[in-house]
Short mmCIF file of C-alpha atoms in Angstrom, two decimals:
data_model
loop_
_atom_site.label_atom_id
_atom_site.label_comp_id
_atom_site.label_asym_id
_atom_site.label_seq_id
_atom_site.Cartn_x
_atom_site.Cartn_y
_atom_site.Cartn_z
CA UNK A 8 0.04 0.05 -0.04
CA UNK A 9 1.47 3.21 -0.95
CA UNK A 10 -0.25 5.22 1.84
CA UNK A 11 -2.40 6.92 -0.97
CA UNK A 12 -5.90 5.49 -1.57
CA UNK A 13 -8.85 6.76 -3.66
CA UNK A 14 -11.42 7.50 -0.91
CA UNK A 15 -14.97 8.34 -2.00
CA UNK A 16 -17.62 8.62 0.38
CA UNK A 17 -21.39 8.93 -0.67
CA UNK A 18 -22.96 11.93 1.31
CA UNK A 19 -26.61 11.46 0.31
CA UNK A 20 -26.79 9.88 3.88
CA UNK A 21 -24.44 10.07 6.95
CA UNK A 22 -20.95 9.37 5.70
CA UNK A 23 -19.09 6.43 7.23
CA UNK A 24 -15.42 7.15 7.94
CA UNK A 25 -12.40 4.88 7.64
CA UNK A 26 -9.31 5.81 9.64
CA UNK A 27 -7.31 6.12 6.43
CA UNK A 28 -4.94 8.97 5.57
CA UNK A 29 -2.67 9.53 2.79
CA UNK A 30 0.80 9.66 4.26
CA UNK A 31 -0.55 11.14 7.37
CA UNK A 32 -2.42 13.92 5.61
CA UNK A 33 -6.13 14.11 5.34
CA UNK A 34 -7.62 14.40 1.91
CA UNK A 35 -10.91 12.54 1.77
CA UNK A 36 -12.86 12.60 -1.48
CA UNK A 37 -16.67 12.36 -1.11
CA UNK A 38 -19.25 11.79 -3.80
CA UNK A 39 -22.50 13.67 -4.51
CA UNK A 40 -24.13 12.19 -7.62
CA UNK A 41 -21.39 11.90 -10.27
CA UNK A 42 -19.07 14.62 -8.84
CA UNK A 43 -16.34 14.50 -6.17
CA UNK A 44 -15.46 17.01 -3.53
CA UNK A 45 -13.70 17.00 -0.23
CA UNK A 46 -15.50 16.83 3.24
CA UNK A 47 -13.84 16.82 6.65
CA UNK A 48 -14.60 14.20 9.47
CA UNK A 49 -17.59 16.40 10.44
CA UNK A 50 -19.25 16.25 7.04
CA UNK A 51 -18.36 19.85 6.32
CA UNK A 52 -17.62 20.64 2.61
CA UNK A 53 -14.03 21.63 2.23
CA UNK A 54 -13.79 21.48 -1.54
CA UNK A 55 -16.95 21.89 -3.64
CA UNK A 56 -18.40 18.99 -5.68
CA UNK A 57 -17.16 19.99 -9.06
CA UNK A 58 -14.53 17.18 -9.84
CA UNK A 59 -15.35 14.10 -11.91
CA UNK A 60 -12.45 11.92 -10.56
CA UNK A 61 -9.45 12.56 -8.02
CA UNK A 62 -6.42 10.70 -6.60
CA UNK A 63 -3.49 11.86 -4.57
CA UNK A 64 -0.27 13.09 -6.03
CA UNK A 65 2.63 11.27 -4.57
CA UNK A 66 6.36 10.59 -5.29
CA UNK A 67 7.11 6.76 -6.34
CA UNK A 68 10.81 7.30 -6.68
CA UNK A 69 11.97 9.13 -3.59
CA UNK A 70 10.15 9.60 -0.27
CA UNK A 71 11.80 13.00 0.36
CA UNK A 72 9.63 14.64 -2.32
CA UNK A 73 6.34 13.29 -1.19
CA UNK A 74 3.48 15.73 -1.66
CA UNK A 75 0.52 14.20 -0.11
CA UNK A 76 -1.37 17.41 0.35
CA UNK A 77 -1.97 17.52 -3.44
CA UNK A 78 -4.38 15.55 -5.69
CA UNK A 79 -4.65 14.97 -9.32
CA UNK A 80 -8.24 15.95 -10.18
CA UNK A 81 -10.50 15.90 -13.38
CA UNK A 82 -12.99 18.71 -13.98
CA UNK A 83 -14.97 19.18 -17.20
CA UNK A 84 -12.99 16.50 -18.88
CA UNK A 85 -9.58 17.87 -18.07
CA UNK A 86 -6.99 17.10 -15.62
CA UNK A 87 -5.09 19.29 -13.18
CA UNK A 88 -3.56 19.37 -9.56
CA UNK A 89 -5.45 20.49 -6.49
CA UNK A 90 -3.95 21.50 -3.19
CA UNK A 91 -5.88 20.32 -0.09
CA UNK A 92 -7.16 23.89 0.54
CA UNK A 93 -9.03 23.85 -2.77
CA UNK A 94 -6.60 25.91 -4.76
CA UNK A 95 -5.91 24.37 -8.38
CA UNK A 96 -2.04 24.88 -8.54
CA UNK A 97 -2.11 23.33 -12.03
CA UNK A 98 -5.40 24.30 -13.80
CA UNK A 99 -7.76 21.54 -15.12
CA UNK A 100 -6.54 21.95 -18.69
CA UNK A 101 -4.70 18.75 -19.76
CA UNK A 102 -5.78 15.54 -21.14
CA UNK A 103 -3.54 13.63 -18.71
CA UNK A 104 -1.50 14.49 -15.74
CA UNK A 105 0.82 11.73 -14.25
CA UNK A 106 3.97 11.43 -12.27
CA UNK A 107 6.91 10.15 -13.92
CA UNK A 108 10.58 9.78 -12.98
CA UNK A 109 13.96 8.03 -13.00
CA UNK A 110 17.19 8.38 -11.07
CA UNK A 111 15.44 9.91 -8.05
CA UNK A 112 13.82 12.69 -9.95
CA UNK A 113 10.03 13.25 -10.19
CA UNK A 114 8.48 14.85 -13.21
CA UNK A 115 4.86 15.69 -13.51
CA UNK A 116 3.98 14.96 -17.02
CA UNK A 117 1.19 16.79 -18.67
CA UNK A 118 -0.44 15.94 -22.03
CA UNK A 119 -2.68 17.66 -24.56
CA UNK A 120 -4.41 16.45 -27.66
CA UNK A 121 -3.30 18.24 -30.66
CA UNK A 122 -5.29 16.29 -33.23
CA UNK A 123 -8.65 14.75 -32.68
CA UNK A 124 -9.63 11.19 -33.46
CA UNK A 125 -9.59 9.00 -35.42
CA UNK A 126 -5.93 9.67 -35.62
CA UNK A 127 -5.52 11.35 -32.31
CA UNK A 128 -2.05 12.86 -31.66
CA UNK A 129 -0.95 14.12 -28.21
CA UNK A 130 2.04 16.52 -27.14
CA UNK A 131 3.62 16.35 -23.64
CA UNK A 132 5.14 18.81 -21.34
CA UNK A 133 6.58 18.89 -17.75
CA UNK A 134 5.49 20.63 -14.60
CA UNK A 135 7.91 21.29 -11.71
CA UNK A 136 6.95 19.05 -8.78
CA UNK A 137 7.74 21.71 -6.15
CA UNK A 138 6.48 25.05 -7.69
CA UNK A 139 3.99 23.60 -10.09
CA UNK A 140 5.15 25.91 -12.88
CA UNK A 141 5.52 24.81 -16.40
CA UNK A 142 9.13 23.63 -17.10
CA UNK A 143 8.49 22.33 -20.68
CA UNK A 144 5.31 23.34 -22.64
CA UNK A 145 3.24 20.77 -24.39
CA UNK A 146 5.14 20.89 -27.67
CA UNK A 147 7.12 17.47 -27.51
CA UNK A 148 5.94 14.18 -29.13
CA UNK A 149 7.71 12.19 -26.31
CA UNK A 150 9.50 12.92 -23.05
CA UNK A 151 11.19 10.26 -21.09
CA UNK A 152 13.04 10.56 -17.73
CA UNK A 153 16.57 9.29 -18.03
CA UNK A 154 18.61 7.25 -15.68
CA UNK A 155 20.98 10.16 -15.15
CA UNK A 156 19.18 12.38 -12.55
CA UNK A 157 17.79 15.71 -14.00
CA UNK A 158 18.08 14.44 -17.66
CA UNK A 159 15.41 13.84 -20.26
CA UNK A 160 15.25 12.21 -23.64
CA UNK A 161 12.80 14.11 -25.98
CA UNK A 162 11.28 13.82 -29.34
CA UNK A 163 10.33 17.00 -31.28
CA UNK A 164 9.41 17.23 -34.98
CA UNK A 165 10.25 13.47 -35.37
CA UNK A 166 13.67 13.84 -34.04
CA UNK A 167 15.30 12.74 -30.79
CA UNK A 168 17.51 14.80 -28.45
CA UNK A 169 18.74 14.94 -24.91
CA UNK A 170 18.36 17.78 -22.26
CA UNK A 171 18.41 18.57 -18.72
CA UNK A 172 15.08 19.02 -16.81
CA UNK A 173 15.82 22.84 -16.93
CA UNK A 174 15.53 22.79 -20.58
CA UNK A 175 19.35 23.04 -21.51
CA UNK A 176 19.81 21.09 -24.66
CA UNK A 177 22.72 18.66 -24.37
CA UNK A 178 22.22 16.87 -27.65
CA UNK A 179 20.29 18.72 -30.39
CA UNK A 180 17.40 16.64 -32.03
CA UNK A 181 18.80 14.38 -34.78
#
């Protein structure tokens, strides 16, 4: 068990609580109809019921960067990152948001659709896992964490290159 669980409680009647926390931090999703929000142990609404889905954001690769006070959430069909006080630190504007990493680094990878079905195409970018600011915009066909900490293999315009997570290109795309 990662310490992060999906927690949904129906609140059309008295919620039943389990003594479960995400890495020691309370972040309990409740459900009202098809939408999710967050309520405290007294049933008080902490975050309104406007999300279609949600799960905690956590670091799989190194415990020193665990961020249990954040959740990846879906609103109006798009994904973002929510702080446990209700602030969307990454707006819900991406088709996917997920954690990725290697060599002890965590990258929050974001993805946007650039061509609709039937031949859907997506571009990916990176969000800093501490500041939640865009490090790389969604203009890459592929990004992959490298076994060397702080380095990323990328594909842009059909060519591969290598750069640091800070966007310094080491090997130009070839």
